[in-house]
Amino acid sequence: MKHDLAELLPFYLNGTLEAADRARVEAELATCPECSAELGDLRALAENLRARAASMQQPQMLLASTFAQLTPEPTLATRLRTAWWSAPARYATAAVLVASVSAGAVAAWQFREAADRDARFGQSNAVAYVTRSSAPHAAADELARNMPAGKSAPRTVGAAASIAQSHRLARTATLSLIVRDAEASRTRAADVTAALGGVVTALTDEGSVSPGDVHEVHLTIEVAAARLDDALDRLAQLGAVQRREVDAEDLDASLVDQDARLRNLRREEGALRELMDKRGSVDEILTVEQKLSDVRGGIEELDAQYQHDLHRVATSTITLTLTEDHARAAPPRPGPTARIDGAWQSGVRALADTVVALLSLLAWSVAFSPVLLGAAGLAYLAKRSLGRLRPTSS
Amino acid sequence: MTDAEDRALLERIAKRDRLAFETFFGAHGTDVYRFVRDQVRDDGLAEELTSDVMVEVWRGAGRFAGRSRVRTWVFGIAHHKAIDALRRTRVRTIPLDELADQPSAAAGPETEALQAADRRQLEAALASLSAEHRAVLELTYVGGFSQKEIAEIVGCPAATVKTRAFYAKGRLRDALGKAELPR
């Protein structure tokens, strides 16, 4: 095969070759068995690399730690600094005094507010972090699989997870919402699910055919068990909540029992295999073989149930119903505290903006003071000379 | 996720929509993590770099010029971060015989047990390649990027990408010590 064509094969395989090159490669492939073999080779390589890729997952808590790094909105202090130092007024020392006094007062106030807000934000972040770090789907699965029955979860896992793990609850939830636009909310719900690392496993959209019909969408969502509450909170924001229920089934006793039975069966299987290796009569061998097959069947059945139960512990199912109703879907009015808080915040923002504007104006007038003073001087001189001229002319 | 969807998300991210960012992270985080991890071969560093790439997306979403696909842009950022990190840490290429006894980084669940031996070989062979060769293999066969896009991501002429992809595959085959790749 020609070297330049061989170099094109990887891109022929991934379907990104331009038409002319594709045609050249195809013509060559049609006549050259060596080239087809090479392509087969590449295909195997691609499959292997993709299978390897599929088994590599990013750590779940990465999103939380990335969120923590996102730039916060600029604080008043930053805005003041920017407005102040970028203005020509940096040369006017007199104004600095005035500015620092006023900015100092406001900034101190703002700092206190920012500290309060940071404390609040930090707290909520910390909560999110714990939820996420204790929630990774694969990790929870893995943990559940590796954890011998009756033992408590390792210390490294958050307290919440260790409680959930020691109780091993299978949690399911039902959430019914009245929404303004079922279609849009469905997309939003899928977004929320994806963001939480979950999947939508079933979807029924009963669209309205005639005007009287109710547009209803049913979704079945699976999320990592420890993210259930987080998921419910976020989904609940999509509309007015009609019903929110969480059920929990304690599978711990059953899992411990299954685990013990599995171990016994596996021990029995091992013993039977040893017996098989020792030579005996045909009858004996047949009996042992029959017994072994029964035990094997039992193990498989029990193991399937065991894995299924572990999966139910590791993931929670949410049944979400979105009902479209324009009239009833009005977003809830914020409570009095939220409204007072909102008014307070906008008041503070307005005050801050005014201070920034005033300081900028002051800075500009100080910077332009030579011009203004010059103009005033000229006007004064002009007025004086006019005053002197008037008596002589009269 | 299509490029149009990516662009829509990027527009929302530029307006500081955190949900859009989460969705974007969900769609591309793993791919970026895998790509940089293959370059630097260090889980912790790869996490750090993935975070850095995504923070860069958050900050630069408004500046995305739209000349390429969003994925190409993101992988370009990822490649730069990985190369910088490699320069800083000088992560070395591990000789094949040293890797022979190491557990596979991609040890999958039980169902994949049968493939584990092949996977381990592949892992060892990949580790013996240079970061450039691993990058081009990942971008071509897993990422599905075109020659031109890879050139843009790794910052080299398109002709070099072609040659690199060809030799990377040759090296991998040599490293696997077989006439044929595992099927």
XYZ file of C-alpha atoms in Angstrom:
577
model
C 0.000 0.000 0.000
C 1.206 3.470 -0.835
C 2.583 5.247 2.203
C 0.478 8.390 1.809
C -2.702 6.322 1.564
C -1.750 4.286 4.611
C -1.449 7.543 6.520
C -5.020 8.438 5.574
C -6.538 5.182 6.870
C -7.008 6.313 10.503
C -9.050 9.288 9.309
C -10.933 7.156 6.811
C -11.842 4.937 9.742
C -13.063 7.783 11.966
C -15.093 9.210 9.084
C -13.448 12.616 8.907
C -11.756 12.320 5.507
C -12.717 14.747 2.766
C -14.573 13.322 -0.250
C -11.613 13.269 -2.653
C -9.296 11.490 -0.200
C -12.075 9.115 0.798
C -12.576 8.138 -2.840
C -8.831 7.501 -3.245
C -8.739 5.292 -0.158
C -11.840 3.377 -1.219
C -10.418 2.745 -4.695
C -7.236 1.398 -3.122
C -9.137 -0.747 -0.620
C -11.147 -2.361 -3.412
C -8.069 -3.746 -5.094
C -5.548 -4.225 -2.317
C -6.123 -7.039 0.210
C -3.142 -5.815 2.248
C -4.900 -2.474 2.718
C -8.090 -4.156 3.926
C -6.057 -6.131 6.436
C -4.445 -2.914 7.636
C -7.870 -1.308 8.007
C -9.067 -4.322 10.016
C -6.054 -3.905 12.238
C -6.837 -0.244 12.804
C -10.464 -1.052 13.519
C -9.382 -3.492 16.231
C -7.096 -0.852 17.683
C -9.911 1.703 17.683
C -12.274 -0.741 19.410
C -9.686 -1.510 22.059
C -8.950 2.138 22.706
C -12.641 2.973 22.915
C -13.348 0.087 25.295
C -10.469 1.275 27.456
C -11.814 4.823 27.328
C -15.289 3.691 28.336
C -13.908 2.142 31.505
C -12.201 5.378 32.587
C -14.505 7.730 34.453
C -13.727 11.141 35.834
C -13.936 11.370 39.608
C -17.411 12.522 40.578
C -16.334 15.192 43.050
C -14.373 16.983 40.355
C -17.371 19.123 39.490
C -17.722 20.334 43.079
C -14.041 21.254 43.340
C -14.219 23.028 39.977
C -17.279 24.968 41.092
C -15.307 26.184 44.079
C -12.773 27.760 41.706
C -15.236 29.719 39.577
C -14.701 33.461 39.845
C -17.115 35.128 42.232
C -18.867 38.295 41.056
C -16.661 41.384 41.712
C -17.151 42.860 45.152
C -17.788 46.540 45.822
C -14.179 46.922 46.952
C -12.946 45.631 43.565
C -15.333 47.888 41.680
C -14.251 50.891 43.729
C -10.611 50.095 43.207
C -11.072 49.736 39.460
C -13.104 52.909 39.114
C -10.727 54.817 41.288
C -7.320 53.779 39.986
C -8.206 53.744 36.338
C -9.498 57.309 36.490
C -7.147 60.237 35.816
C -7.809 61.284 39.372
C -5.050 59.035 40.619
C -2.916 62.162 40.587
C -5.187 64.154 42.820
C -4.031 63.485 46.339
C -6.577 65.670 47.999
C -9.487 63.620 46.679
C -7.854 60.382 47.811
C -8.416 61.463 51.364
C -12.136 62.043 50.816
C -12.461 58.828 48.817
C -10.675 56.649 51.324
C -12.820 57.960 54.157
C -16.102 57.283 52.326
C -14.932 54.111 50.621
C -13.509 52.908 53.890
C -16.841 53.249 55.600
C -18.751 51.587 52.772
C -16.107 48.924 52.196
C -16.068 48.026 55.882
C -19.805 47.628 55.746
C -19.572 45.712 52.476
C -16.816 43.540 53.883
C -19.040 42.533 56.753
C -21.829 41.740 54.333
C -19.469 39.860 52.011
C -18.091 37.886 54.938
C -21.632 36.958 55.922
C -22.422 35.949 52.364
C -19.165 34.021 52.004
C -19.914 32.195 55.196
C -23.319 31.293 53.826
C -21.911 30.337 50.424
C -19.044 28.373 51.954
C -21.479 26.476 54.088
C -23.727 25.562 51.185
C -20.696 24.559 49.163
C -19.496 22.358 51.941
C -22.855 20.645 52.070
C -22.812 20.119 48.325
C -19.305 18.759 48.565
C -20.166 16.227 51.201
C -23.203 15.131 49.251
C -21.226 14.762 46.068
C -18.176 13.152 47.555
C -20.263 10.634 49.358
C -22.403 10.083 46.319
C -20.352 8.881 43.381
C -22.437 6.335 41.608
C -19.652 4.007 40.572
C -17.819 4.449 43.843
C -20.941 3.735 45.895
C -21.551 0.673 43.775
C -17.987 -0.414 44.199
C -18.104 0.266 47.916
C -21.287 -1.689 48.301
C -19.793 -4.573 46.353
C -16.549 -4.665 48.277
C -17.994 -4.105 51.698
C -18.411 -7.352 53.593
C -21.809 -7.679 55.185
C -22.134 -6.406 58.711
C -19.052 -4.201 58.535
C -19.410 -0.458 58.696
C -18.289 1.798 55.857
C -14.664 2.939 55.767
C -13.848 6.138 57.645
C -12.957 8.091 54.527
C -16.570 8.160 53.413
C -18.767 10.897 54.842
C -20.907 10.288 57.871
C -24.124 10.440 55.843
C -22.863 7.753 53.525
C -21.778 5.549 56.372
C -25.257 5.701 57.896
C -26.831 4.953 54.534
C -24.359 2.165 53.922
C -24.728 0.551 57.338
C -28.499 0.601 56.925
C -28.350 -0.065 53.212
C -31.609 1.538 52.256
C -33.207 1.327 48.833
C -34.819 4.740 48.427
C -37.418 5.689 45.839
C -39.185 8.997 45.392
C -42.297 10.382 43.744
C -42.493 13.999 42.704
C -45.494 15.625 41.013
C -45.209 19.133 39.698
C -47.528 21.613 38.020
C -45.525 23.403 35.359
C -46.088 26.233 32.921
C -44.602 24.404 29.925
C -44.321 20.616 30.146
C -42.017 20.392 27.142
C -39.512 22.937 28.471
C -39.634 21.466 31.973
C -38.982 18.004 30.571
C -35.776 19.284 28.906
C -34.807 21.090 32.079
C -35.412 17.924 34.132
C -33.180 15.976 31.743
C -30.518 18.680 32.148
C -30.717 18.470 35.935
C -30.503 14.665 35.773
C -27.475 14.758 33.497
C -25.798 17.353 35.688
C -26.204 15.070 38.695
C -24.743 12.121 36.805
C -28.111 10.381 36.618
C -30.099 8.922 33.735
C -33.656 9.175 32.500
C -34.669 5.519 32.184
C -38.249 5.990 30.978
C -40.277 8.780 29.475
C -43.950 9.071 28.592
C -45.173 12.278 27.023
C -48.966 12.446 26.849
C -49.200 15.499 24.639
C -52.493 17.378 24.449
C -54.363 16.625 21.233
C -57.489 18.697 21.797
C -57.624 21.972 23.764
C -59.316 20.334 26.763
C -56.586 17.692 27.230
C -53.973 17.942 29.939
C -50.378 17.757 28.772
C -48.627 15.385 31.127
C -45.086 14.044 31.074
C -43.899 11.103 33.187
C -40.204 10.545 33.691
C -38.394 7.813 35.535
C -35.016 9.011 36.690
C -32.172 7.093 38.294
C -29.595 8.945 40.359
C -26.890 7.896 42.796
C -28.610 7.248 46.131
C -26.778 9.973 48.011
C -27.812 12.518 45.406
C -31.516 11.804 45.760
C -32.308 14.747 48.032
C -30.212 17.081 45.934
C -32.004 15.861 42.804
C -35.446 16.286 44.389
C -34.627 19.821 45.531
C -33.491 20.793 42.078
C -36.366 19.128 40.266
C -38.848 20.738 42.656
C -37.704 24.134 41.397
C -39.182 23.355 37.976
C -42.742 24.045 39.081
C -45.293 24.051 41.861
C -44.930 20.897 43.965
C -48.123 18.850 44.245
C -46.650 15.787 45.890
C -43.236 14.840 47.154
C -42.717 11.448 48.717
C -39.658 9.456 49.621
C -39.863 5.766 50.491
C -37.057 3.718 51.959
C -36.791 -0.017 52.190
C -34.162 -1.426 54.522
C -32.375 -4.151 52.593
C -29.632 -4.644 55.141
C -30.960 -7.805 56.757
C -31.714 -9.351 53.397
C -28.275 -8.424 52.017
C -26.502 -9.880 55.051
C -28.516 -13.047 54.662
C -27.839 -13.290 50.924
C -24.149 -12.681 51.480
C -23.930 -15.432 54.082
C -25.822 -17.881 51.872
C -23.596 -17.005 48.920
C -20.484 -17.671 50.964
C -21.809 -21.025 52.101
C -22.710 -22.016 48.576
C -19.293 -20.956 47.292
C -17.592 -22.953 50.040
C -19.726 -25.948 49.110
C -18.840 -25.444 45.452
C -15.124 -25.413 46.325
C -15.473 -28.634 48.318
C -17.351 -30.332 45.467
C -14.688 -29.288 42.985
C -12.027 -30.829 45.204
C -14.074 -34.024 45.281
C -14.292 -33.982 41.481
C -10.510 -33.860 41.269
C -10.197 -36.991 43.384
C -10.891 -39.887 41.132
C -13.840 -42.034 42.057
C -16.316 -44.350 40.371
C -18.422 -43.089 37.484
C -21.482 -43.055 39.728
C -19.715 -40.951 42.324
C -18.487 -38.529 39.687
C -21.987 -38.184 38.228
C -23.514 -37.552 41.638
C -20.911 -34.933 42.472
C -21.389 -33.315 39.069
C -25.149 -33.122 39.573
C -24.699 -31.624 43.010
C -22.147 -29.143 41.662
C -24.506 -28.035 38.932
C -27.290 -27.468 41.491
C -24.973 -25.434 43.699
C -23.755 -23.405 40.718
C -27.369 -22.639 39.718
C -28.133 -21.570 43.270
C -25.109 -19.275 43.354
C -26.024 -17.601 40.087
C -29.620 -17.019 41.123
C -28.676 -15.669 44.527
C -25.851 -13.549 43.141
C -28.171 -11.942 40.583
C -30.601 -11.030 43.379
C -27.726 -9.785 45.537
C -26.351 -7.570 42.756
C -29.832 -6.267 42.009
C -30.369 -5.319 45.650
C -26.956 -3.638 45.797
C -27.887 -1.637 42.728
C -31.135 -0.606 44.400
C -29.105 0.635 47.376
C -26.593 2.490 45.237
C -29.155 4.187 42.994
C -32.486 5.797 43.734
C -35.415 6.006 41.368
C -37.493 9.153 41.054
C -40.879 9.046 39.380
C -41.483 12.550 38.149
C -44.799 13.782 36.790
C -44.998 17.143 35.057
C -48.506 18.467 34.496
C -48.956 21.515 32.344
C -51.268 24.135 33.814
C -50.660 27.774 33.015
C -52.917 29.216 35.686
C -51.719 27.144 38.612
C -48.034 27.141 37.694
C -47.439 30.714 38.851
C -44.117 30.719 40.632
C -44.565 30.952 44.385
C -44.349 34.501 45.697
C -41.214 34.986 47.734
C -41.855 35.113 51.475
C -41.716 38.397 53.431
C -38.168 37.700 54.669
C -36.956 37.073 51.119
C -38.673 40.253 49.919
C -37.177 42.374 52.725
C -33.817 40.776 52.024
C -34.234 41.552 48.296
C -35.174 45.175 49.002
C -32.258 45.507 51.378
C -29.837 44.045 48.847
C -31.038 46.281 46.030
C -30.842 49.281 48.390
C -27.255 48.406 49.237
C -26.458 47.931 45.567
C -27.993 51.317 44.704
C -26.025 52.980 47.496
C -22.823 51.339 46.305
C -23.483 52.420 42.713
C -24.152 55.996 43.840
C -20.945 56.102 45.869
C -18.983 54.760 42.881
C -20.593 57.338 40.586
C -19.968 60.207 43.006
C -16.365 59.221 43.551
C -15.767 58.878 39.824
C -17.316 62.333 39.276
C -15.156 63.761 42.047
C -12.085 62.132 40.572
C -12.848 63.553 37.135
C -13.466 67.055 38.459
C -10.205 66.981 40.409
C -8.351 65.759 37.338
C -9.890 68.470 35.202
C -9.475 71.137 37.919
C -6.558 72.894 36.126
C -8.741 73.310 33.046
C -11.712 74.456 35.072
C -9.569 76.852 37.139
C -7.962 78.181 33.948
C -11.360 78.764 32.369
C -12.616 80.493 35.526
C -9.466 82.639 35.628
C -9.898 83.632 32.005
C -13.538 84.502 32.568
C -12.572 86.595 35.579
C -9.842 88.408 33.663
C -12.168 89.018 30.729
C -14.802 90.395 33.050
C -12.267 92.675 34.735
C -10.880 94.032 31.485
C -14.416 94.607 30.200
C -15.167 96.498 33.457
C -12.081 98.634 32.886
C -12.969 99.368 29.271
C -16.576 100.393 29.934
C -15.934 103.763 31.786
C -13.419 104.974 29.140
C -15.802 104.313 26.285
C -18.720 106.107 27.983
C -23.989 16.274 22.183
C -23.920 18.167 18.884
C -21.778 21.226 18.254
C -24.922 23.400 18.072
C -25.919 22.169 21.547
C -22.403 22.833 22.796
C -22.539 26.359 21.418
C -25.905 26.996 23.050
C -24.485 25.798 26.369
C -21.417 27.980 25.923
C -23.607 31.016 25.356
C -25.439 30.278 28.579
C -22.135 29.732 30.379
C -20.971 33.138 29.146
C -24.027 34.531 30.948
C -22.867 32.740 34.105
C -25.496 29.971 33.994
C -24.210 27.380 36.445
C -26.657 24.697 35.344
C -25.374 25.042 31.769
C -21.851 24.700 33.118
C -22.799 21.542 34.994
C -24.366 20.110 31.852
C -21.280 21.013 29.839
C -19.100 19.425 32.504
C -21.271 16.319 32.429
C -20.947 16.081 28.661
C -17.216 16.728 28.278
C -15.619 16.346 31.725
C -14.876 12.650 31.377
C -13.422 13.014 27.871
C -11.191 15.869 28.966
C -10.146 14.003 32.114
C -9.279 10.889 30.114
C -7.358 12.880 27.522
C -5.220 14.773 30.031
C -4.796 11.679 32.177
C -3.381 9.862 29.190
C -0.932 12.696 28.687
C 0.277 13.164 32.253
C -0.401 9.612 33.549
C -1.199 10.843 37.036
C -4.735 10.706 38.440
C -4.364 13.620 40.850
C -2.696 15.882 38.321
C -5.283 14.919 35.704
C -8.090 15.944 38.075
C -6.390 19.248 38.720
C -5.896 19.873 35.011
C -9.485 18.930 34.130
C -10.644 21.428 36.712
C -8.331 24.065 35.232
C -9.633 23.382 31.718
C -13.240 23.739 32.845
C -12.516 26.926 34.794
C -10.923 28.245 31.595
C -14.140 27.340 29.733
C -16.171 29.211 32.362
C -13.965 32.277 32.046
C -13.459 32.184 28.301
C -16.946 31.123 27.142
C -17.707 34.689 26.054
C -14.494 34.887 24.063
C -15.034 31.674 22.061
C -14.683 32.865 18.483
C -16.625 30.003 16.914
C -14.068 29.295 14.216
C -13.867 25.628 15.231
C -16.104 23.103 16.942
C -16.508 23.696 20.674
C -14.935 20.301 21.407
C -11.855 21.207 19.366
C -11.519 24.414 21.350
C -11.878 22.602 24.698
C -9.401 19.879 23.740
C -6.975 22.574 22.576
C -7.111 24.116 26.053
C -6.711 20.661 27.601
C -3.687 19.897 25.440
C -1.991 23.157 26.391
C -2.590 22.548 30.080
C -1.255 18.994 29.813
C 1.875 20.076 27.925
C 2.547 22.820 30.489
C 2.127 20.312 33.302
C 4.447 17.845 31.565
C 7.071 20.557 31.239
C 6.735 21.360 34.919
C 6.732 17.811 36.236
C 8.726 16.001 33.533
C 6.543 12.920 33.675
C 8.624 10.190 32.154
C 7.696 7.466 29.722
C 7.645 4.153 31.567
C 9.624 1.312 29.988
C 7.523 -1.744 29.158
C 9.238 -4.208 31.498
C 8.647 -1.936 34.493
C 4.966 -1.922 33.749
C 4.635 -5.648 33.448
C 3.799 -6.171 37.116
C 1.818 -3.022 37.678
C -1.910 -3.335 38.168
C -3.915 -2.051 35.257
C -5.261 1.453 35.649
C -8.313 0.412 33.727
C -9.216 -2.635 35.779
C -12.892 -2.863 34.992
C -15.772 -4.699 36.635
C -15.992 -8.469 36.706
C -17.774 -8.689 33.370
C -14.649 -7.373 31.722
C -12.416 -9.854 33.494
C -11.851 -11.782 30.277
C -10.513 -8.726 28.538
C -8.368 -7.707 31.488
C -5.222 -9.395 30.201
C -5.488 -7.660 26.826
C -6.346 -4.398 28.529
C -3.294 -4.605 30.746
C -1.090 -5.185 27.731
C -2.637 -2.243 25.960
C -2.152 -0.075 29.031
C 1.513 -1.031 29.247
C 2.039 -0.464 25.552
C 0.395 2.977 25.706
C 2.542 3.915 28.683
C 5.663 3.247 26.647
C 4.641 5.738 23.938
C 5.439 9.430 23.994
C 2.764 11.894 25.150
C 2.435 13.201 21.557
C 1.753 9.728 20.216
C -0.770 8.967 22.940
C -2.501 12.283 22.270
C -2.853 11.643 18.568
C -4.131 8.074 19.126
C -6.713 9.240 21.647
C -7.850 12.166 19.485
C -8.114 10.061 16.324
C -9.632 6.808 17.530
C -11.570 7.848 20.633
C -12.216 11.550 20.091
C -13.051 11.119 16.385
C -11.362 14.384 15.406
C -10.280 15.173 11.841
C -6.673 15.627 10.843
C -7.146 19.406 10.682
C -8.825 19.556 14.092
C -6.045 17.528 15.718
C -3.519 19.889 14.130
C -5.370 22.768 15.754
C -5.565 21.038 19.130
C -1.936 20.017 19.367
C -0.630 23.045 17.482
C 1.281 21.434 14.631
C 0.882 21.220 10.827
C -1.822 18.842 9.503
C 0.800 16.796 7.650
C 2.606 16.125 10.927
C -0.623 14.798 12.443
C -0.934 12.288 9.619
C 2.628 11.060 10.061
C 2.309 11.033 13.830
C -0.881 8.955 13.710
C 0.851 6.493 11.389
C 3.942 6.090 13.546
C 2.002 6.087 16.822
C 0.097 3.066 15.632
C 3.349 1.405 14.506
C 4.963 2.034 17.880
C 1.918 0.712 19.697
C 1.993 -2.437 17.625
C 5.708 -2.903 18.356
C 5.094 -2.309 22.038
C 2.372 -4.914 22.090
C 5.015 -7.258 20.782
C 2.649 -8.891 18.341
C 2.251 -8.896 14.620
C -1.388 -7.987 15.132
C -3.267 -5.880 17.596
C -5.501 -7.702 20.073
C -8.858 -8.440 18.561
